[in-house]
Amino acid sequence: MPTVSVDKAALFKELGRDFTTQAFDELCFEFGIELDEDTTDSQRPIVDGVQEAPQLKIDIPANRYDMLCFEGIALNLNVFMQNKNHTELPKFSLKPSSPQQSIKVDPETSKIRPLVSGAILRNVEFDQARYDSFIALQDKLHQNLARQRTLVSIGTHDLDKIKGPFTYEALPPKDIEFIPLKMSEELAALSKTRDINAEDIMKSYEKDRYLSKYLHIIRDSPVYPVILDSNRTVCSMPPVINSDRSRIDLNTKNVFIDVTATDKTKLEVVNNILVTMFSKYCGDKYTIEPVKIASDHNNQTRVVPQLDSRETQAEVSYLNSCCGLSLSPAELCERLKRMGYSASPSSEHDKLKILVPPTRADVLHQADIMEDVAISYGFNNLPRPFPARAATIAAPLPINKLADIVRLEAAMAGWSEVLPLILCSHEENFAWLNRKDDGNTAIRLQNPKTTEYQIVRTSLLPGLLKCIRENKHHRVPIRVFEISDVAFKDLSKERKSRNERHFAAAWYGKTSGFEMVHGLLDRVMLMLKSAFLTRDEAVGAGRIDGYWIEELQEPTYLAGHAASVHLKSGDKRIMVGSFGILHPTVLKNFELPSPERVLEDDYDIMDHPNESQSSLSVSLEDMDLDSADFERRCRDSPISRLPAELVIGIFSKLGSPADLQNCMLVSKSWARNSVDLLWYRPSTDRWKKLMNVIQTATKRDGFFLYHDLIKRLNLGQLKYEISDGVLISLAACKRVERLTLPGCVKLTDLSVREMIDGNRSLMAIDVSDLECLTDVTMNTIANNCYRLQGLNVSNCKGITDESLVAVAKNCRRIKRLKLNDCSQITDVSVMAFADNCHDILEIDLSKCVNVTDTAVYCLITRGRQLRELRLPQCSRISDEAFLQLPSNEHFDALRVLDLTDCNELQDAGLQKIVSAAPRLRNLVLAKCRNITDRGVLAITKLTKNLHFLHLGHCGNITDYGVSHLVKYCNRIRYIDFSCCTNLTDDSVSMLATLPKLKRIGLVKCANITDRSIRALAQLKPSTAGHSYTNSLERLHLSYCTNLTINGVRTMLRNCPQLTHLSLTGVPPFLRDDLLRFSKDAPKDFNDHQRDVFCVFSGPGVVDLRNYLIESYPSPTPSDVDIDDDDIRAVSDSGNLPGPSAGVHIFYPPFPHHILQQMNQMNNSADGIHRNHHAEQGITPGYGPPQYHQPPIGQQPLPGAQLGPVTVHGVQQPQGPHTFLHQATPQQQGHRHTHTHSLPGQQVIWTPPPPAQYLVGMHQGPPPPPPPAPPQPPQQQTQTEQPQHLDGEVPLTLNQLSMPSDAEQLDMSVDDEEIERGDSGGR
């Protein structure tokens, strides 16, 4: 339902009274329209400082084109209410000028838009409201009746700026030069250098959000329609744009209206509606100046508009009976007057003479008049009598009941019902079935959109055969049936057509299935209690009813293999159907094999998972096939009685081609069931095998037609040897479904075209890097490969937009398209695929430098199934490609988006991408150098959906963006920040907490140190939760010059799954004893690159790990990243470093009862902690410190203890007490040291020698950790302490019990377990 907004005050003024919202709502309901909203009490927009006046939003029925504007609503409601001076619709009159204006139609317009109409409104008085309503009505008509301008388009012009008579012509785009009504900046700049033509305008409007959706109507036509005045000045180029020369405005007095169309009825309806609604503003009210249309070439010369009322009749009894009324003819006439009709009783009995006004194009039948009678009388006033007779029980129509009975019987017999479309092409219904069209049978669509839907089917057979064609890869036999309607022309009927209910069934298998179809016929007739009759019984005079069959000569069937079905009922004898074996030409037309060749030519083999790769063939002439004993044994053996489907299923489990060859030698039936598996995808990876395939496939006397058995052909392994002559030898393989020819540089159009021509089965073709291919091959694909789903033409420089457009239009099933490095293609071909291939899943446009924002916008908005969109190095793509995406739509199918090196992309475009495609999984933004932290924050909205992120060379990203990315996108598996020089150890430490991280790239991130490496080496809880592991698999650290051997050694030991480590340009690893484990540098590297190359992969990582663990012992204190100055500062001042430097210590494995008592102690000391933090100006983000068991495998360091702590031989002064803090998730495995002045008892516990600490420094305070999870309540005993003099609450710590020797031994960690990483869960 269209919704029309009108000014509330203006409408009430026009109606002559004010209404409350409820009263007006009731009026609308009575008239058959609906008040959707009254904005009086709503927040209305403010334009130029003035708030919009209250609006009434009214829903109009889709067929009431006369009420799509303010004027139409006011006029019809006034007549309905019978207001003063509005008791009937006005009388519209025509007043021609002298000389009369005319439009001469050129015959060339029949190629593009053949029909035109027009009118003139003289002395129009426009104000802003009337002008806006005039434009709005045109838009409403374009959207509804005109079907987005495809059927009709309207142009309005200031007649005083142009001069008649006018001509309507069709000219080449380059010959149409004018300034358009809405000129972009691009056109404005171009107009200063030369005249603008239609090609320039169409190209410019491809980026226009409003006009771009109309360009496709004429874009592909060699000529464009154009209206010219007598001076050859362009007035408009329908259906796209008007000329700026004839622009109308508020000062326009005389309006010239042109209407062009492809549908004559809609053409005149639109013209009449427009002029009748706005002729009230003419100087001579409701008077229109007509225009003469001179169109002799198609007999359309006439004067328009025609505003005479249409005369029709309606039956009084019909109107009364439908409404439940008993009104007299005079009363009915009064009721119809309120609806705008002029009615009077007819001289004929029981009829009314009715004049339908020119505004009511929706009135087509007396049923429409009956509806208006009911509206005028009032729906709520219609009588509601109780039924005079008892209500009957609902029952199906007899024809539906019979159809259900037959449907159930066929299904119970094992047949599957299908429901094809009721429309089909003319060829499918006639020529493909070897039938002729007499012109009086089929109902044609007057304006079919595609050749697939031209007529209403007259037979169910085309639908069944198309259904089998699309499913022939499934197991055979296929048994399908349909019970549905067909339609025929019938001039004796009111609607000139009739429907008939038909039943059809089709069998498709390794045999003809004649007996199966015959059996189904017998079963259905038996169920219908119709006996089978002999010929004598059928032609005799007996009273036996039943059916019989006779031989039938029908071109649809194979001669001598068809029969007609006749029915005898009383004295009536009629033919009710036919059945038989379809003619081979019929099967060929529907791409199905011939039944008489099905044993030798088995195309119905199912798509087996173990596609064999063999070029073996079998000569059955060498077998002892004439041995009666052999055949008898085959017939008697149990396996010989298995259905063919089961035998094929068994053979498909064999993985060896030799086994399949042995099966072929057993018997004929086994050979038939195994040869397809053997030849489904022949092996062609060696020259000898290829020659064997060619020799066998070209055999003419073989038992099988091997060239028809090949479904997949891959010649990529021999790409430098394959020439045109070799490929032409395989041209007989016309049932190849996948043709793979990548890099076969010797091939040209000659052989590839020969290979493709005539192949209707091809579903995927790869001709990448064939630079000799041209449009000839692409046009061959377009003309033959209607089932094509995959196309790869990467680096094919000879292919142009013209041929790709043809492929897009004809191969509409394409799902995967690769156009990499085709720099010659433009938006034209890409948009053609977007417009025609709506099921496209993947498209790759890498290095297509001429592709612009418009093409990308069309791909995303029109390809609702699009999953992968790759646009690397498409330099013309900017934010505009994405900012135009509709804000109220989500493209959930899009999973992969690659925008590598799209330098124009900025944060705004990235934000729109994320909001429009919220389920993106892989996002590649490498070398998008304008991306900042703002863009990274937008990426975080992908949350758990994001798995792969590449932000290499995005140098504006900082730690801030990374911290939010880690917080919200915690399922990232692969991430790359190469050359992001602003990132520090803090970023890598946060990235290390990602639980599923497998690959990270940090090339040239010069700020990172061993702290980052140790963070990445952190062991994480496994998914099972009872052990620790590290999932890192690939690590790229080239040119990170601050790394040391000790840090990498720790990482290698804790990352057992690591298979790739890149350390190019890292000085500590450019040593001969380590480089021997590195891969060899690529051959194209220069000397400097070879000198610094250091990449460990696969076995090299394993060897490097073993070497470092064996050759380098555990790091000494001097190896740890802590400065001596920091230690001396601790010794000199008696305090640990303050907020500017923190000490992180890894825990040893403490005994469980020691940890429990230490936790109780710390829960009690929480208050003192917070007081101390407040004094130091620190705001802690965690609760009381807690001890925990850390992951095993951290670097040990001796000499740490509780109480007075000794670190690196420097003992803390007496008095300070050191508390160990449990690590936050971001700092797992570390502790913070704080000092407090605690009187009372000192607790000292030194771990056994094998358990050691590791101390590491970090610059600046650690990031505030999130609140720790609440701890379970601890049972602890506290004694009240007196208030200390300085306000602190002193605390006496309970003595911790010391572990026994046995417990100390259990706490030791096996060095071998640490190397294996097996002790992480203890």
PDB file of C-alpha atoms in Angstrom, residues 912-1035:
ATOM      1  CA  LYS A 912      30.144   1.444   7.652  1.00  0.00           C
ATOM      2  CA  ILE A 913      31.574  -1.903   6.554  1.00  0.00           C
ATOM      3  CA  VAL A 914      31.347  -3.292  10.073  1.00  0.00           C
ATOM      4  CA  SER A 915      27.798  -2.061  10.623  1.00  0.00           C
ATOM      5  CA  ALA A 916      26.596  -3.360   7.242  1.00  0.00           C
ATOM      6  CA  ALA A 917      28.351  -6.750   7.465  1.00  0.00           C
ATOM      7  CA  PRO A 918      28.303  -7.643  11.168  1.00  0.00           C
ATOM      8  CA  ARG A 919      29.269 -11.279  10.596  1.00  0.00           C
ATOM      9  CA  LEU A 920      32.597 -10.680   8.889  1.00  0.00           C
ATOM     10  CA  ARG A 921      35.049 -13.439   9.755  1.00  0.00           C
ATOM     11  CA  ASN A 922      38.140 -12.449   7.756  1.00  0.00           C
ATOM     12  CA  LEU A 923      39.041  -8.771   7.320  1.00  0.00           C
ATOM     13  CA  VAL A 924      42.207  -7.773   5.435  1.00  0.00           C
ATOM     14  CA  LEU A 925      43.198  -4.095   5.587  1.00  0.00           C
ATOM     15  CA  ALA A 926      46.923  -4.358   4.881  1.00  0.00           C
ATOM     16  CA  LYS A 927      48.473  -1.112   3.588  1.00  0.00           C
ATOM     17  CA  CYS A 928      45.292   0.862   4.264  1.00  0.00           C
ATOM     18  CA  ARG A 929      47.452   3.556   5.775  1.00  0.00           C
ATOM     19  CA  ASN A 930      44.626   5.922   6.718  1.00  0.00           C
ATOM     20  CA  ILE A 931      43.179   3.514   9.277  1.00  0.00           C
ATOM     21  CA  THR A 932      43.613   4.715  12.860  1.00  0.00           C
ATOM     22  CA  ASP A 933      42.531   3.600  16.329  1.00  0.00           C
ATOM     23  CA  ARG A 934      39.071   4.884  15.499  1.00  0.00           C
ATOM     24  CA  GLY A 935      38.798   2.293  12.771  1.00  0.00           C
ATOM     25  CA  VAL A 936      40.064  -0.423  15.099  1.00  0.00           C
ATOM     26  CA  LEU A 937      37.374   0.518  17.614  1.00  0.00           C
ATOM     27  CA  ALA A 938      34.807   0.045  14.840  1.00  0.00           C
ATOM     28  CA  ILE A 939      36.227  -3.418  14.125  1.00  0.00           C
ATOM     29  CA  THR A 940      35.565  -4.415  17.740  1.00  0.00           C
ATOM     30  CA  LYS A 941      31.842  -4.483  16.942  1.00  0.00           C
ATOM     31  CA  LEU A 942      32.478  -7.744  15.088  1.00  0.00           C
ATOM     32  CA  THR A 943      33.125  -9.290  18.522  1.00  0.00           C
ATOM     33  CA  LYS A 944      33.287 -13.076  18.474  1.00  0.00           C
ATOM     34  CA  ASN A 945      32.688 -13.328  14.709  1.00  0.00           C
ATOM     35  CA  LEU A 946      36.161 -12.012  13.825  1.00  0.00           C
ATOM     36  CA  HIS A 947      38.783 -14.747  13.319  1.00  0.00           C
ATOM     37  CA  PHE A 948      41.319 -13.238  10.891  1.00  0.00           C
ATOM     38  CA  LEU A 949      42.546  -9.639  10.915  1.00  0.00           C
ATOM     39  CA  HIS A 950      45.387  -8.138   8.863  1.00  0.00           C
ATOM     40  CA  LEU A 951      46.387  -4.564   9.693  1.00  0.00           C
ATOM     41  CA  GLY A 952      49.923  -4.610   8.341  1.00  0.00           C
ATOM     42  CA  HIS A 953      51.411  -1.204   7.435  1.00  0.00           C
ATOM     43  CA  CYS A 954      48.598   0.621   9.268  1.00  0.00           C
ATOM     44  CA  GLY A 955      51.111   2.795  11.044  1.00  0.00           C
ATOM     45  CA  ASN A 956      48.597   5.003  12.888  1.00  0.00           C
ATOM     46  CA  ILE A 957      47.408   2.209  15.176  1.00  0.00           C
ATOM     47  CA  THR A 958      48.529   2.392  18.814  1.00  0.00           C
ATOM     48  CA  ASP A 959      48.276   0.339  21.980  1.00  0.00           C
ATOM     49  CA  TYR A 960      44.941   1.961  22.740  1.00  0.00           C
ATOM     50  CA  GLY A 961      43.224   0.412  19.738  1.00  0.00           C
ATOM     51  CA  VAL A 962      44.821  -2.983  20.339  1.00  0.00           C
ATOM     52  CA  SER A 963      43.627  -3.077  23.947  1.00  0.00           C
ATOM     53  CA  HIS A 964      39.989  -2.652  22.897  1.00  0.00           C
ATOM     54  CA  LEU A 965      40.390  -5.143  20.070  1.00  0.00           C
ATOM     55  CA  VAL A 966      41.597  -7.819  22.498  1.00  0.00           C
ATOM     56  CA  LYS A 967      38.831  -6.996  24.950  1.00  0.00           C
ATOM     57  CA  TYR A 968      35.930  -7.513  22.537  1.00  0.00           C
ATOM     58  CA  CYS A 969      37.237  -9.789  19.761  1.00  0.00           C
ATOM     59  CA  ASN A 970      38.488 -12.659  21.849  1.00  0.00           C
ATOM     60  CA  ARG A 971      38.195 -15.346  19.172  1.00  0.00           C
ATOM     61  CA  ILE A 972      40.869 -14.003  16.848  1.00  0.00           C
ATOM     62  CA  ARG A 973      43.083 -16.789  15.523  1.00  0.00           C
ATOM     63  CA  TYR A 974      45.243 -14.923  13.026  1.00  0.00           C
ATOM     64  CA  ILE A 975      46.369 -11.316  13.382  1.00  0.00           C
ATOM     65  CA  ASP A 976      49.044  -9.230  11.682  1.00  0.00           C
ATOM     66  CA  PHE A 977      50.414  -5.866  12.822  1.00  0.00           C
ATOM     67  CA  SER A 978      53.556  -5.800  10.644  1.00  0.00           C
ATOM     68  CA  CYS A 979      55.133  -2.352  10.330  1.00  0.00           C
ATOM     69  CA  CYS A 980      52.806  -0.885  12.993  1.00  0.00           C
ATOM     70  CA  THR A 981      55.714   0.950  14.586  1.00  0.00           C
ATOM     71  CA  ASN A 982      53.679   2.586  17.369  1.00  0.00           C
ATOM     72  CA  LEU A 983      52.948  -0.706  19.093  1.00  0.00           C
ATOM     73  CA  THR A 984      54.881  -1.616  22.239  1.00  0.00           C
ATOM     74  CA  ASP A 985      55.244  -4.575  24.562  1.00  0.00           C
ATOM     75  CA  ASP A 986      51.937  -3.647  26.165  1.00  0.00           C
ATOM     76  CA  SER A 987      50.086  -4.430  22.920  1.00  0.00           C
ATOM     77  CA  VAL A 988      51.764  -7.793  22.468  1.00  0.00           C
ATOM     78  CA  SER A 989      51.146  -8.696  26.103  1.00  0.00           C
ATOM     79  CA  MET A 990      47.456  -8.050  25.589  1.00  0.00           C
ATOM     80  CA  LEU A 991      47.403  -9.977  22.309  1.00  0.00           C
ATOM     81  CA  ALA A 992      49.034 -12.891  24.089  1.00  0.00           C
ATOM     82  CA  THR A 993      45.909 -13.328  26.207  1.00  0.00           C
ATOM     83  CA  LEU A 994      43.803 -14.285  23.167  1.00  0.00           C
ATOM     84  CA  PRO A 995      42.883 -17.891  23.951  1.00  0.00           C
ATOM     85  CA  LYS A 996      42.811 -19.161  20.343  1.00  0.00           C
ATOM     86  CA  LEU A 997      45.697 -17.205  18.816  1.00  0.00           C
ATOM     87  CA  LYS A 998      47.598 -19.298  16.264  1.00  0.00           C
ATOM     88  CA  ARG A 999      49.442 -16.824  14.081  1.00  0.00           C
ATOM     89  CA  ILE A1000      50.743 -13.322  14.769  1.00  0.00           C
ATOM     90  CA  GLY A1001      52.786 -11.026  12.557  1.00  0.00           C
ATOM     91  CA  LEU A1002      54.969  -8.361  14.172  1.00  0.00           C
ATOM     92  CA  VAL A1003      57.506  -7.687  11.412  1.00  0.00           C
ATOM     93  CA  LYS A1004      59.401  -4.402  11.897  1.00  0.00           C
ATOM     94  CA  CYS A1005      57.670  -3.631  15.198  1.00  0.00           C
ATOM     95  CA  ALA A1006      60.931  -2.310  16.568  1.00  0.00           C
ATOM     96  CA  ASN A1007      59.613  -1.364  20.016  1.00  0.00           C
ATOM     97  CA  ILE A1008      58.925  -4.894  21.202  1.00  0.00           C
ATOM     98  CA  THR A1009      61.379  -6.717  23.478  1.00  0.00           C
ATOM     99  CA  ASP A1010      61.739 -10.045  25.213  1.00  0.00           C
ATOM    100  CA  ARG A1011      58.844  -9.070  27.422  1.00  0.00           C
ATOM    101  CA  SER A1012      56.546  -9.550  24.426  1.00  0.00           C
ATOM    102  CA  ILE A1013      58.109 -12.904  23.628  1.00  0.00           C
ATOM    103  CA  ARG A1014      57.619 -14.174  27.172  1.00  0.00           C
ATOM    104  CA  ALA A1015      54.015 -12.977  27.101  1.00  0.00           C
ATOM    105  CA  LEU A1016      53.387 -14.903  23.900  1.00  0.00           C
ATOM    106  CA  ALA A1017      55.033 -17.935  25.486  1.00  0.00           C
ATOM    107  CA  GLN A1018      52.586 -17.806  28.367  1.00  0.00           C
ATOM    108  CA  LEU A1019      50.901 -21.160  28.905  1.00  0.00           C
ATOM    109  CA  LYS A1020      47.110 -20.960  28.844  1.00  0.00           C
ATOM    110  CA  PRO A1021      44.484 -23.307  30.259  1.00  0.00           C
ATOM    111  CA  SER A1022      43.431 -25.911  27.731  1.00  0.00           C
ATOM    112  CA  THR A1023      39.818 -26.310  26.641  1.00  0.00           C
ATOM    113  CA  ALA A1024      39.531 -29.280  28.977  1.00  0.00           C
ATOM    114  CA  GLY A1025      40.530 -27.019  31.852  1.00  0.00           C
ATOM    115  CA  HIS A1026      42.882 -29.448  33.622  1.00  0.00           C
ATOM    116  CA  SER A1027      46.161 -28.663  31.796  1.00  0.00           C
ATOM    117  CA  TYR A1028      48.096 -25.762  30.296  1.00  0.00           C
ATOM    118  CA  THR A1029      49.186 -25.348  26.703  1.00  0.00           C
ATOM    119  CA  ASN A1030      50.035 -22.756  24.048  1.00  0.00           C
ATOM    120  CA  SER A1031      48.309 -22.788  20.649  1.00  0.00           C
ATOM    121  CA  LEU A1032      50.741 -20.497  18.779  1.00  0.00           C
ATOM    122  CA  GLU A1033      51.714 -21.995  15.391  1.00  0.00           C
ATOM    123  CA  ARG A1034      53.314 -19.217  13.344  1.00  0.00           C
ATOM    124  CA  LEU A1035      55.273 -16.219  14.597  1.00  0.00           C
TER     125      LEU A1035
END
